[in-house]
């Protein structure tokens, strides 16, 4: 071993879902929105010139921060924007999870949390979901260095009610509690209404799902002015210009088109409710997802086998070969047409197996 090797920060990286090179696939594997971004984004893109690119962007991304604040009914001082919610969450881990006590998050959850904790040497303890794959708020009563969970949870889609979130908050007044609402627009109620009463709450959201802008990389946190100031201090100590000028302008156009946001999220919710019926009729079961995906297991065919068969047909879904969830597929809700192709394939596949 070379001497310098002992000092390298060795990490086991997060593995994102596959982005296939083929373009003829039905892509239901990374929870993207099947509908294009708002026409207002297309318009804003057409009107953009390259001149602003010569200069550094506004380090405060004020235009985007103000648009998000208007949409969320908070003050701009309560908003922090970043390069996707992954960037925002990484900054939150770095800023607020700085205790010797372990942070708490579910055992089955967004698989980036343990990666950030390992990389930043933050101790953590994973709290098992119950057998119905739900978060039990009493598991978060113990002493800890911070709490984080997605709501709805990923990859299960299960939603925690506001009263359970408030229960977690009242039992954790001395640490930061982060609610990752990447999927909240597909069914749940945001907990931003609790911000006035809980100064230790941070709510994180993204433009990647309900605003159809995963490729633009925009996410944000909403919290008290004080917590946002701490986050900005760390951000400015790391990289002042996280948000590029194009993202600032196009993100603003997206968030200002509230009507399009409502229309597309309603379509996805309707398709998801139909998918629940279709897949249940084919022998699948799943938690009652309130997200833009279903986490489904089949009564007789192993998930890995279905995953491979679907992929061969050009239908990509997500499979995690991990304890407790290795017989489940996470299926992103696509358009009605895409979902029809999924059902047709599954019906035929199961018929051939005499199921
Ligand atoms: N949180 C959860 C629960 C997610 O599933 C994702 C998507 N991978 C993210 C955060 C990050 O999304 P983005 O960085 O695209 O905003």
mmCIF file of N, CA, C and O and ligand atoms in Angstrom, residues 14 16-17 30-31 82-89 109-113 116 149-155 180-183 204-209 213-215 217-220 293 318 330, ligand 1:
data_model
loop_
_atom_site.group_PDB
_atom_site.id
_atom_site.type_symbol
_atom_site.label_atom_id
_atom_site.label_comp_id
_atom_site.label_asym_id
_atom_site.label_seq_id
_atom_site.Cartn_x
_atom_site.Cartn_y
_atom_site.Cartn_z
ATOM 1 N N UNK A 14 -23.153 6.402 -3.754
ATOM 2 C CA UNK A 14 -24.558 6.169 -4.084
ATOM 3 C C UNK A 14 -24.629 5.718 -5.543
ATOM 4 O O UNK A 14 -23.873 6.208 -6.388
ATOM 5 N N UNK A 16 -27.005 5.768 -8.643
ATOM 6 C CA UNK A 16 -28.291 6.228 -9.191
ATOM 7 C C UNK A 16 -28.883 5.204 -10.143
ATOM 8 O O UNK A 16 -28.181 4.317 -10.633
ATOM 9 N N UNK A 17 -30.186 5.333 -10.402
ATOM 10 C CA UNK A 17 -30.845 4.444 -11.360
ATOM 11 C C UNK A 17 -30.251 4.624 -12.746
ATOM 12 O O UNK A 17 -29.701 5.669 -13.074
ATOM 13 N N UNK A 30 -36.616 5.866 -12.556
ATOM 14 C CA UNK A 30 -35.970 6.888 -11.719
ATOM 15 C C UNK A 30 -36.934 8.005 -11.283
ATOM 16 O O UNK A 30 -36.492 9.107 -10.938
ATOM 17 N N UNK A 31 -38.219 7.690 -11.277
ATOM 18 C CA UNK A 31 -39.230 8.623 -10.748
ATOM 19 C C UNK A 31 -39.235 9.995 -11.411
ATOM 20 O O UNK A 31 -39.580 11.002 -10.797
ATOM 21 N N UNK A 82 -30.604 24.860 -4.211
ATOM 22 C CA UNK A 82 -29.391 24.107 -4.524
ATOM 23 C C UNK A 82 -29.534 23.302 -5.799
ATOM 24 O O UNK A 82 -30.597 23.303 -6.442
ATOM 25 N N UNK A 83 -28.461 22.606 -6.140
ATOM 26 C CA UNK A 83 -28.373 21.846 -7.391
ATOM 27 C C UNK A 83 -29.088 20.496 -7.227
ATOM 28 O O UNK A 83 -28.464 19.457 -7.026
ATOM 29 N N UNK A 84 -30.387 20.549 -7.292
ATOM 30 C CA UNK A 84 -31.193 19.369 -6.972
ATOM 31 C C UNK A 84 -31.309 19.261 -5.458
ATOM 32 O O UNK A 84 -30.516 19.866 -4.717
ATOM 33 N N UNK A 85 -32.309 18.505 -4.986
ATOM 34 C CA UNK A 85 -32.409 18.388 -3.527
ATOM 35 C C UNK A 85 -31.261 17.557 -2.979
ATOM 36 O O UNK A 85 -30.944 17.645 -1.795
ATOM 37 N N UNK A 86 -30.588 16.771 -3.819
ATOM 38 C CA UNK A 86 -29.391 16.056 -3.344
ATOM 39 C C UNK A 86 -28.342 17.036 -2.817
ATOM 40 O O UNK A 86 -27.732 16.806 -1.771
ATOM 41 N N UNK A 87 -28.133 18.120 -3.535
ATOM 42 C CA UNK A 87 -27.167 19.142 -3.103
ATOM 43 C C UNK A 87 -27.642 19.798 -1.794
ATOM 44 O O UNK A 87 -26.874 19.992 -0.862
ATOM 45 N N UNK A 88 -28.941 20.109 -1.754
ATOM 46 C CA UNK A 88 -29.519 20.746 -0.559
ATOM 47 C C UNK A 88 -29.372 19.803 0.647
ATOM 48 O O UNK A 88 -28.955 20.215 1.733
ATOM 49 N N UNK A 89 -29.694 18.535 0.433
ATOM 50 C CA UNK A 89 -29.610 17.564 1.534
ATOM 51 C C UNK A 89 -28.159 17.371 1.992
ATOM 52 O O UNK A 89 -27.881 17.306 3.196
ATOM 53 N N UNK A 109 -35.262 3.396 3.064
ATOM 54 C CA UNK A 109 -35.478 4.802 2.752
ATOM 55 C C UNK A 109 -34.574 5.216 1.605
ATOM 56 O O UNK A 109 -33.960 4.370 0.942
ATOM 57 N N UNK A 110 -34.504 6.511 1.369
ATOM 58 C CA UNK A 110 -33.658 7.017 0.286
ATOM 59 C C UNK A 110 -32.207 6.579 0.556
ATOM 60 O O UNK A 110 -31.644 6.895 1.607
ATOM 61 N N UNK A 111 -31.615 5.867 -0.405
ATOM 62 C CA UNK A 111 -30.331 5.222 -0.131
ATOM 63 C C UNK A 111 -29.143 6.180 -0.221
ATOM 64 O O UNK A 111 -28.002 5.744 -0.194
ATOM 65 N N UNK A 112 -29.415 7.465 -0.313
ATOM 66 C CA UNK A 112 -28.319 8.443 -0.252
ATOM 67 C C UNK A 112 -27.999 8.826 1.203
ATOM 68 O O UNK A 112 -26.896 9.285 1.506
ATOM 69 N N UNK A 113 -28.976 8.668 2.119
ATOM 70 C CA UNK A 113 -28.758 9.161 3.491
ATOM 71 C C UNK A 113 -27.533 8.502 4.144
ATOM 72 O O UNK A 113 -26.700 9.182 4.739
ATOM 73 N N UNK A 116 -24.189 9.823 2.580
ATOM 74 C CA UNK A 116 -23.716 11.123 3.090
ATOM 75 C C UNK A 116 -23.196 10.972 4.519
ATOM 76 O O UNK A 116 -22.168 11.544 4.876
ATOM 77 N N UNK A 149 -36.235 11.936 7.303
ATOM 78 C CA UNK A 149 -36.993 10.900 6.587
ATOM 79 C C UNK A 149 -37.723 11.552 5.418
ATOM 80 O O UNK A 149 -38.061 12.742 5.481
ATOM 81 N N UNK A 150 -37.961 10.791 4.351
ATOM 82 C CA UNK A 150 -38.743 11.336 3.248
ATOM 83 C C UNK A 150 -40.230 11.160 3.552
ATOM 84 O O UNK A 150 -40.621 10.194 4.202
ATOM 85 N N UNK A 151 -41.044 12.084 3.093
ATOM 86 C CA UNK A 151 -42.489 11.936 3.225
ATOM 87 C C UNK A 151 -43.176 12.437 1.964
ATOM 88 O O UNK A 151 -43.114 13.631 1.674
ATOM 89 N N UNK A 152 -43.846 11.527 1.185
ATOM 90 C CA UNK A 152 -43.904 10.082 1.352
ATOM 91 C C UNK A 152 -42.505 9.467 1.358
ATOM 92 O O UNK A 152 -41.583 10.016 0.748
ATOM 93 N N UNK A 153 -42.400 8.306 2.026
ATOM 94 C CA UNK A 153 -41.098 7.637 2.071
ATOM 95 C C UNK A 153 -40.772 7.069 0.685
ATOM 96 O O UNK A 153 -41.662 6.806 -0.113
ATOM 97 N N UNK A 154 -39.499 6.926 0.411
ATOM 98 C CA UNK A 154 -39.038 6.265 -0.809
ATOM 99 C C UNK A 154 -38.183 5.076 -0.355
ATOM 100 O O UNK A 154 -37.436 5.229 0.606
ATOM 101 N N UNK A 155 -38.255 3.926 -0.994
ATOM 102 C CA UNK A 155 -39.041 3.632 -2.199
ATOM 103 C C UNK A 155 -40.442 3.082 -1.918
ATOM 104 O O UNK A 155 -41.055 2.553 -2.833
ATOM 105 N N UNK A 180 -38.006 15.298 4.013
ATOM 106 C CA UNK A 180 -37.630 15.331 2.599
ATOM 107 C C UNK A 180 -38.902 15.087 1.779
ATOM 108 O O UNK A 180 -39.361 13.954 1.643
ATOM 109 N N UNK A 181 -39.479 16.177 1.258
ATOM 110 C CA UNK A 181 -40.761 16.088 0.562
ATOM 111 C C UNK A 181 -40.607 16.021 -0.965
ATOM 112 O O UNK A 181 -41.356 16.657 -1.708
ATOM 113 N N UNK A 182 -39.663 15.199 -1.421
ATOM 114 C CA UNK A 182 -39.433 15.085 -2.872
ATOM 115 C C UNK A 182 -40.722 14.710 -3.623
ATOM 116 O O UNK A 182 -40.918 15.122 -4.763
ATOM 117 N N UNK A 183 -41.594 13.920 -2.958
ATOM 118 C CA UNK A 183 -42.775 13.385 -3.655
ATOM 119 C C UNK A 183 -44.098 13.918 -3.112
ATOM 120 O O UNK A 183 -45.162 13.389 -3.434
ATOM 121 N N UNK A 204 -37.608 19.923 2.726
ATOM 122 C CA UNK A 204 -36.826 19.932 1.481
ATOM 123 C C UNK A 204 -37.719 19.492 0.322
ATOM 124 O O UNK A 204 -38.484 18.539 0.450
ATOM 125 N N UNK A 205 -37.631 20.202 -0.785
ATOM 126 C CA UNK A 205 -38.431 19.853 -1.972
ATOM 127 C C UNK A 205 -37.561 19.914 -3.235
ATOM 128 O O UNK A 205 -36.440 20.413 -3.193
ATOM 129 N N UNK A 206 -38.118 19.432 -4.321
ATOM 130 C CA UNK A 206 -37.337 19.375 -5.562
ATOM 131 C C UNK A 206 -38.170 19.760 -6.785
ATOM 132 O O UNK A 206 -39.389 19.616 -6.774
ATOM 133 N N UNK A 207 -37.482 20.228 -7.817
ATOM 134 C CA UNK A 207 -38.124 20.492 -9.122
ATOM 135 C C UNK A 207 -38.049 19.241 -10.017
ATOM 136 O O UNK A 207 -38.516 19.263 -11.139
ATOM 137 N N UNK A 208 -37.432 18.167 -9.509
ATOM 138 C CA UNK A 208 -37.152 17.011 -10.370
ATOM 139 C C UNK A 208 -38.366 16.150 -10.670
ATOM 140 O O UNK A 208 -38.374 15.428 -11.665
ATOM 141 N N UNK A 209 -39.363 16.169 -9.789
ATOM 142 C CA UNK A 209 -40.494 15.241 -9.950
ATOM 143 C C UNK A 209 -41.726 16.004 -10.428
ATOM 144 O O UNK A 209 -42.080 15.925 -11.594
ATOM 145 N N UNK A 213 -38.353 18.755 -14.039
ATOM 146 C CA UNK A 213 -37.052 19.364 -14.363
ATOM 147 C C UNK A 213 -35.871 18.622 -13.736
ATOM 148 O O UNK A 213 -34.914 19.263 -13.281
ATOM 149 N N UNK A 214 -35.906 17.296 -13.757
ATOM 150 C CA UNK A 214 -34.804 16.531 -13.145
ATOM 151 C C UNK A 214 -33.462 16.907 -13.778
ATOM 152 O O UNK A 214 -32.436 16.989 -13.102
ATOM 153 N N UNK A 215 -33.484 17.150 -15.088
ATOM 154 C CA UNK A 215 -32.237 17.459 -15.797
ATOM 155 C C UNK A 215 -31.684 18.848 -15.501
ATOM 156 O O UNK A 215 -30.511 19.119 -15.777
ATOM 157 N N UNK A 217 -31.634 20.216 -12.440
ATOM 158 C CA UNK A 217 -31.038 20.112 -11.101
ATOM 159 C C UNK A 217 -31.386 21.326 -10.232
ATOM 160 O O UNK A 217 -30.577 22.251 -10.063
ATOM 161 N N UNK A 218 -32.581 21.345 -9.697
ATOM 162 C CA UNK A 218 -33.000 22.408 -8.776
ATOM 163 C C UNK A 218 -33.742 21.783 -7.596
ATOM 164 O O UNK A 218 -34.673 20.985 -7.786
ATOM 165 N N UNK A 219 -33.315 22.137 -6.397
ATOM 166 C CA UNK A 219 -34.014 21.709 -5.192
ATOM 167 C C UNK A 219 -33.987 22.848 -4.196
ATOM 168 O O UNK A 219 -33.276 23.845 -4.398
ATOM 169 N N UNK A 220 -34.768 22.750 -3.119
ATOM 170 C CA UNK A 220 -34.750 23.829 -2.137
ATOM 171 C C UNK A 220 -35.131 23.344 -0.748
ATOM 172 O O UNK A 220 -35.750 22.284 -0.593
ATOM 173 N N UNK A 293 -44.783 6.714 -7.779
ATOM 174 C CA UNK A 293 -44.301 5.352 -8.033
ATOM 175 C C UNK A 293 -45.062 4.389 -7.139
ATOM 176 O O UNK A 293 -45.674 4.798 -6.139
ATOM 177 N N UNK A 318 -37.204 -0.114 -11.293
ATOM 178 C CA UNK A 318 -36.049 -0.166 -10.380
ATOM 179 C C UNK A 318 -36.164 -1.378 -9.462
ATOM 180 O O UNK A 318 -37.239 -1.656 -8.923
ATOM 181 N N UNK A 330 -39.824 -1.111 -7.852
ATOM 182 C CA UNK A 330 -40.337 0.257 -7.755
ATOM 183 C C UNK A 330 -40.659 0.733 -9.165
ATOM 184 O O UNK A 330 -39.774 0.857 -10.017
HETATM 185 N N1 LIG B 1 -35.036 12.693 -1.922
HETATM 186 C C1 LIG B 1 -35.625 11.564 -2.318
HETATM 187 C C2 LIG B 1 -36.455 10.815 -1.347
HETATM 188 C C3 LIG B 1 -35.464 11.102 -3.638
HETATM 189 O O1 LIG B 1 -36.022 9.961 -4.028
HETATM 190 C C4 LIG B 1 -34.683 11.855 -4.537
HETATM 191 C C5 LIG B 1 -34.528 11.393 -5.970
HETATM 192 N N2 LIG B 1 -33.477 10.533 -6.203
HETATM 193 C C6 LIG B 1 -34.067 13.005 -4.068
HETATM 194 C C7 LIG B 1 -34.278 13.416 -2.759
HETATM 195 C C8 LIG B 1 -33.133 13.825 -4.917
HETATM 196 O O2 LIG B 1 -33.728 14.369 -6.017
HETATM 197 P P1 LIG B 1 -33.075 15.611 -6.780
HETATM 198 O O3 LIG B 1 -31.621 15.704 -6.391
HETATM 199 O O4 LIG B 1 -33.261 15.289 -8.215
HETATM 200 O O5 LIG B 1 -33.834 16.813 -6.336
#
